[in-house]
Amino acid sequence: MHRFIPAANGNVATAPTLLLLHGTGGNEDDLLQLGRSLAPEANLLSPRGKILENGMPRFFRRLAEGVFDEADLVRRTHELNDFIIAATKEYGFSPENITAVGYSNGANIAASLLLLRPGTLKNAVLLRAMVPLKPTDNADLSGTRVFLASGLTDPILPIDNARQLAAMLREAKADVTHHEINTGHQLTSAELEVARKWLNAPT
């Protein structure tokens, strides 16, 4: 299940596309308003996670808080990549201009997509992401921009883990901006405004 909302100007083929990836317990509608505020002229592609944890949708299984089922994560990451490819053909948007915007569980699978399928995403906005896995092959993320937003007092995601992810992405040659803010796991309007300015800055 997913939602696709074409660019407001109707130019689906030339507009950028935001891939919106919700957090645990969310759905395909959760990030639509955020996506539109971040990039008013973009196409919005928003899938629902296929895994249910106590009835709550997620994008991949976990064994405990912060402990991922890596085999399932790898499988679901490749499934997500296949979904994106199919969606480019169905809706006609460019595969060369896709930005993931993920929150929590959605940010983690977006980070996994960067590491396992480099080249799929042009940019990524990772809101409350942690190291999803340590791939066996070194990804080359040259030319890929990544914005990480992390809470210094996040009880779910230790800031040191987020810093490890930033270092891992930089090692893969991504252009990483890591925004650390004195808050917890919930998002703030201030950091979303920083993300919006980052996403729309000239490159």
mmCIF file of C-alpha atoms in Angstrom:
data_model
loop_
_atom_site.group_PDB
_atom_site.id
_atom_site.type_symbol
_atom_site.label_atom_id
_atom_site.label_comp_id
_atom_site.label_asym_id
_atom_site.label_seq_id
_atom_site.Cartn_x
_atom_site.Cartn_y
_atom_site.Cartn_z
ATOM 1 C CA MET A 1 0.000 0.000 0.000
ATOM 2 C CA HIS A 2 1.356 3.415 -0.904
ATOM 3 C CA ARG A 3 0.450 6.928 -1.976
ATOM 4 C CA PHE A 4 1.786 8.864 -4.962
ATOM 5 C CA ILE A 5 1.023 12.559 -5.233
ATOM 6 C CA PRO A 6 2.320 14.207 -8.400
ATOM 7 C CA ALA A 7 4.120 17.534 -8.383
ATOM 8 C CA ALA A 8 1.784 20.500 -8.006
ATOM 9 C CA ASN A 9 2.942 21.951 -11.331
ATOM 10 C CA GLY A 10 2.117 18.716 -13.129
ATOM 11 C CA ASN A 11 5.671 18.145 -14.359
ATOM 12 C CA VAL A 12 6.086 14.670 -12.899
ATOM 13 C CA ALA A 13 8.983 13.692 -15.164
ATOM 14 C CA THR A 14 11.155 16.712 -14.363
ATOM 15 C CA ALA A 15 10.229 17.338 -10.713
ATOM 16 C CA PRO A 16 12.249 15.859 -7.857
ATOM 17 C CA THR A 17 10.596 13.029 -5.949
ATOM 18 C CA LEU A 18 10.493 12.632 -2.184
ATOM 19 C CA LEU A 19 10.376 9.052 -0.903
ATOM 20 C CA LEU A 20 8.582 9.375 2.435
ATOM 21 C CA LEU A 21 9.316 6.640 4.986
ATOM 22 C CA HIS A 22 7.296 6.698 8.207
ATOM 23 C CA GLY A 23 8.266 5.603 11.707
ATOM 24 C CA THR A 24 6.994 2.591 13.653
ATOM 25 C CA GLY A 25 3.213 2.659 13.885
ATOM 26 C CA GLY A 26 2.877 5.160 11.064
ATOM 27 C CA ASN A 27 1.408 4.802 7.608
ATOM 28 C CA GLU A 28 1.610 6.183 4.099
ATOM 29 C CA ASP A 29 -0.187 9.405 5.098
ATOM 30 C CA ASP A 30 2.025 10.367 8.051
ATOM 31 C CA LEU A 31 4.728 12.348 6.273
ATOM 32 C CA LEU A 32 2.757 13.820 3.368
ATOM 33 C CA GLN A 33 2.381 17.232 5.006
ATOM 34 C CA LEU A 34 6.055 17.252 5.994
ATOM 35 C CA GLY A 35 7.068 16.277 2.471
ATOM 36 C CA ARG A 36 5.009 19.055 0.938
ATOM 37 C CA SER A 37 6.484 21.615 3.350
ATOM 38 C CA LEU A 38 10.057 20.462 2.645
ATOM 39 C CA ALA A 39 9.689 20.499 -1.141
ATOM 40 C CA PRO A 40 6.463 22.123 -2.402
ATOM 41 C CA GLU A 41 7.180 21.310 -6.062
ATOM 42 C CA ALA A 42 8.157 17.661 -5.584
ATOM 43 C CA ASN A 43 6.366 14.426 -6.345
ATOM 44 C CA LEU A 44 5.585 12.503 -3.156
ATOM 45 C CA LEU A 45 5.931 8.713 -2.995
ATOM 46 C CA SER A 46 4.942 7.261 0.361
ATOM 47 C CA PRO A 47 4.830 3.488 0.988
ATOM 48 C CA ARG A 48 3.509 1.765 4.086
ATOM 49 C CA GLY A 49 5.859 -0.612 5.899
ATOM 50 C CA LYS A 50 4.993 -4.268 5.311
ATOM 51 C CA ILE A 51 5.999 -5.615 8.726
ATOM 52 C CA LEU A 52 3.590 -5.519 11.667
ATOM 53 C CA GLU A 53 4.922 -5.315 15.219
ATOM 54 C CA ASN A 54 2.031 -5.632 17.665
ATOM 55 C CA GLY A 55 -0.200 -4.284 14.910
ATOM 56 C CA MET A 56 2.096 -1.346 14.122
ATOM 57 C CA PRO A 57 3.554 -1.064 10.593
ATOM 58 C CA ARG A 58 7.337 -1.042 10.223
ATOM 59 C CA PHE A 59 9.704 -1.424 7.289
ATOM 60 C CA PHE A 60 11.694 -4.327 8.771
ATOM 61 C CA ARG A 61 11.763 -6.591 11.819
ATOM 62 C CA ARG A 62 13.676 -5.942 14.998
ATOM 63 C CA LEU A 63 14.621 -8.376 17.739
ATOM 64 C CA ALA A 64 14.502 -5.764 20.514
ATOM 65 C CA GLU A 65 14.686 -1.977 20.883
ATOM 66 C CA GLY A 66 17.701 -0.949 18.807
ATOM 67 C CA VAL A 67 18.503 -4.550 17.791
ATOM 68 C CA PHE A 68 17.609 -5.239 14.170
ATOM 69 C CA ASP A 69 16.948 -8.492 12.334
ATOM 70 C CA GLU A 70 19.709 -7.823 9.802
ATOM 71 C CA ALA A 71 18.698 -10.585 7.389
ATOM 72 C CA ASP A 72 15.190 -9.157 7.217
ATOM 73 C CA LEU A 73 16.553 -5.615 6.929
ATOM 74 C CA VAL A 74 18.687 -6.594 3.931
ATOM 75 C CA ARG A 75 15.734 -8.320 2.275
ATOM 76 C CA ARG A 76 13.359 -5.414 2.893
ATOM 77 C CA THR A 77 15.936 -2.894 1.679
ATOM 78 C CA HIS A 78 16.228 -4.655 -1.669
ATOM 79 C CA GLU A 79 12.423 -4.940 -1.813
ATOM 80 C CA LEU A 80 12.173 -1.188 -1.256
ATOM 81 C CA ASN A 81 14.649 -0.583 -4.056
ATOM 82 C CA ASP A 82 12.564 -2.783 -6.374
ATOM 83 C CA PHE A 83 9.441 -0.846 -5.353
ATOM 84 C CA ILE A 84 11.131 2.446 -6.253
ATOM 85 C CA ILE A 85 12.166 1.141 -9.676
ATOM 86 C CA ALA A 86 8.634 -0.111 -10.354
ATOM 87 C CA ALA A 87 7.164 3.217 -9.233
ATOM 88 C CA THR A 88 9.386 5.198 -11.619
ATOM 89 C CA LYS A 89 7.922 3.153 -14.468
ATOM 90 C CA GLU A 90 4.332 3.342 -13.227
ATOM 91 C CA TYR A 91 4.263 7.070 -12.495
ATOM 92 C CA GLY A 92 6.937 8.393 -14.850
ATOM 93 C CA PHE A 93 9.159 10.280 -12.416
ATOM 94 C CA SER A 94 12.924 10.446 -12.826
ATOM 95 C CA PRO A 95 15.026 7.764 -11.096
ATOM 96 C CA GLU A 96 17.908 10.260 -11.041
ATOM 97 C CA ASN A 97 16.340 12.752 -8.625
ATOM 98 C CA ILE A 98 14.965 10.879 -5.608
ATOM 99 C CA THR A 99 15.345 12.104 -2.038
ATOM 100 C CA ALA A 100 14.425 9.877 0.884
ATOM 101 C CA VAL A 101 12.827 11.569 3.885
ATOM 102 C CA GLY A 102 12.645 9.079 6.733
ATOM 103 C CA TYR A 103 11.750 9.240 10.404
ATOM 104 C CA SER A 104 13.039 6.691 12.940
ATOM 105 C CA ASN A 105 12.351 3.229 11.445
ATOM 106 C CA GLY A 106 11.896 4.875 8.047
ATOM 107 C CA ALA A 107 15.177 6.751 8.431
ATOM 108 C CA ASN A 108 16.916 3.494 9.295
ATOM 109 C CA ILE A 109 15.775 1.699 6.151
ATOM 110 C CA ALA A 110 16.713 4.795 4.133
ATOM 111 C CA ALA A 111 20.217 4.594 5.645
ATOM 112 C CA SER A 112 20.302 0.906 4.739
ATOM 113 C CA LEU A 113 19.258 1.791 1.184
ATOM 114 C CA LEU A 114 22.166 4.239 0.958
ATOM 115 C CA LEU A 115 24.636 1.582 2.100
ATOM 116 C CA LEU A 116 23.282 -1.418 0.177
ATOM 117 C CA ARG A 117 22.003 0.236 -3.002
ATOM 118 C CA PRO A 118 24.158 3.336 -3.557
ATOM 119 C CA GLY A 119 22.994 5.367 -6.514
ATOM 120 C CA THR A 120 19.280 4.911 -5.859
ATOM 121 C CA LEU A 121 19.019 8.092 -3.795
ATOM 122 C CA LYS A 122 20.327 11.499 -4.796
ATOM 123 C CA ASN A 123 19.734 12.911 -1.313
ATOM 124 C CA ALA A 124 18.501 11.668 2.044
ATOM 125 C CA VAL A 125 16.969 13.428 5.030
ATOM 126 C CA LEU A 126 17.411 11.031 7.948
ATOM 127 C CA LEU A 127 15.442 12.102 11.011
ATOM 128 C CA ARG A 128 16.459 10.069 14.098
ATOM 129 C CA ALA A 129 18.496 7.422 12.278
ATOM 130 C CA MET A 130 20.998 4.958 13.702
ATOM 131 C CA VAL A 131 23.521 2.556 12.171
ATOM 132 C CA PRO A 132 21.265 0.003 10.438
ATOM 133 C CA LEU A 133 23.955 -2.542 9.575
ATOM 134 C CA LYS A 134 27.582 -2.827 8.568
ATOM 135 C CA PRO A 135 27.618 -3.885 4.918
ATOM 136 C CA THR A 136 30.230 -6.319 3.672
ATOM 137 C CA ASP A 137 30.857 -4.238 0.544
ATOM 138 C CA ASN A 138 32.023 -0.642 0.695
ATOM 139 C CA ALA A 139 29.420 1.711 -0.741
ATOM 140 C CA ASP A 140 30.488 4.645 -2.921
ATOM 141 C CA LEU A 141 28.161 7.540 -2.149
ATOM 142 C CA SER A 142 30.111 10.172 -4.068
ATOM 143 C CA GLY A 143 27.682 12.884 -5.141
ATOM 144 C CA THR A 144 25.037 11.885 -2.576
ATOM 145 C CA ARG A 145 23.969 14.467 0.012
ATOM 146 C CA VAL A 146 22.744 13.352 3.436
ATOM 147 C CA PHE A 147 21.147 15.403 6.210
ATOM 148 C CA LEU A 148 21.063 13.713 9.620
ATOM 149 C CA ALA A 149 19.020 15.175 12.471
ATOM 150 C CA SER A 150 19.612 13.660 15.902
ATOM 151 C CA GLY A 151 18.383 14.427 19.409
ATOM 152 C CA LEU A 152 21.078 14.789 22.052
ATOM 153 C CA THR A 153 18.709 13.421 24.722
ATOM 154 C CA ASP A 154 16.996 10.792 22.558
ATOM 155 C CA PRO A 155 16.252 7.804 24.867
ATOM 156 C CA ILE A 156 15.719 5.459 21.902
ATOM 157 C CA LEU A 157 18.702 6.396 19.767
ATOM 158 C CA PRO A 158 21.979 7.218 21.548
ATOM 159 C CA ILE A 159 23.726 10.193 19.986
ATOM 160 C CA ASP A 160 26.993 8.231 19.726
ATOM 161 C CA ASN A 161 25.261 5.747 17.423
ATOM 162 C CA ALA A 162 24.011 8.556 15.187
ATOM 163 C CA ARG A 163 27.539 9.962 15.075
ATOM 164 C CA GLN A 164 28.815 6.539 14.026
ATOM 165 C CA LEU A 165 26.312 6.551 11.161
ATOM 166 C CA ALA A 166 27.469 10.015 10.083
ATOM 167 C CA ALA A 167 31.082 8.801 10.102
ATOM 168 C CA MET A 168 30.163 5.667 8.155
ATOM 169 C CA LEU A 169 28.405 7.709 5.467
ATOM 170 C CA ARG A 170 31.302 10.162 5.244
ATOM 171 C CA GLU A 171 33.691 7.238 4.856
ATOM 172 C CA ALA A 172 31.536 6.159 1.900
ATOM 173 C CA LYS A 173 32.168 9.658 0.429
ATOM 174 C CA ALA A 174 28.688 11.065 1.036
ATOM 175 C CA ASP A 175 28.360 14.805 1.670
ATOM 176 C CA VAL A 176 26.980 14.643 5.222
ATOM 177 C CA THR A 177 25.458 17.385 7.358
ATOM 178 C CA HIS A 178 24.788 16.188 10.917
ATOM 179 C CA HIS A 179 22.429 18.464 12.843
ATOM 180 C CA GLU A 180 22.379 17.726 16.570
ATOM 181 C CA ILE A 181 19.655 19.349 18.641
ATOM 182 C CA ASN A 182 18.921 19.378 22.366
ATOM 183 C CA THR A 183 15.765 17.279 22.230
ATOM 184 C CA GLY A 184 14.601 13.669 22.366
ATOM 185 C CA HIS A 185 13.083 11.361 19.755
ATOM 186 C CA GLN A 186 10.284 13.719 18.745
ATOM 187 C CA LEU A 187 10.878 16.147 15.902
ATOM 188 C CA THR A 188 10.927 19.911 16.355
ATOM 189 C CA SER A 189 9.777 22.618 13.973
ATOM 190 C CA ALA A 190 13.192 24.290 14.224
ATOM 191 C CA GLU A 191 15.111 21.271 12.920
ATOM 192 C CA LEU A 192 12.571 20.684 10.152
ATOM 193 C CA GLU A 193 13.157 24.249 9.003
ATOM 194 C CA VAL A 194 16.908 23.553 8.964
ATOM 195 C CA ALA A 195 16.211 20.426 6.905
ATOM 196 C CA ARG A 196 14.047 22.404 4.482
ATOM 197 C CA LYS A 197 16.767 25.002 3.931
ATOM 198 C CA TRP A 198 19.375 22.263 3.475
ATOM 199 C CA LEU A 199 17.243 20.406 0.937
ATOM 200 C CA ASN A 200 16.531 23.520 -1.109
ATOM 201 C CA ALA A 201 20.030 25.007 -0.992
ATOM 202 C CA PRO A 202 21.842 25.289 -4.339
ATOM 203 C CA THR A 203 24.319 22.475 -4.960
#
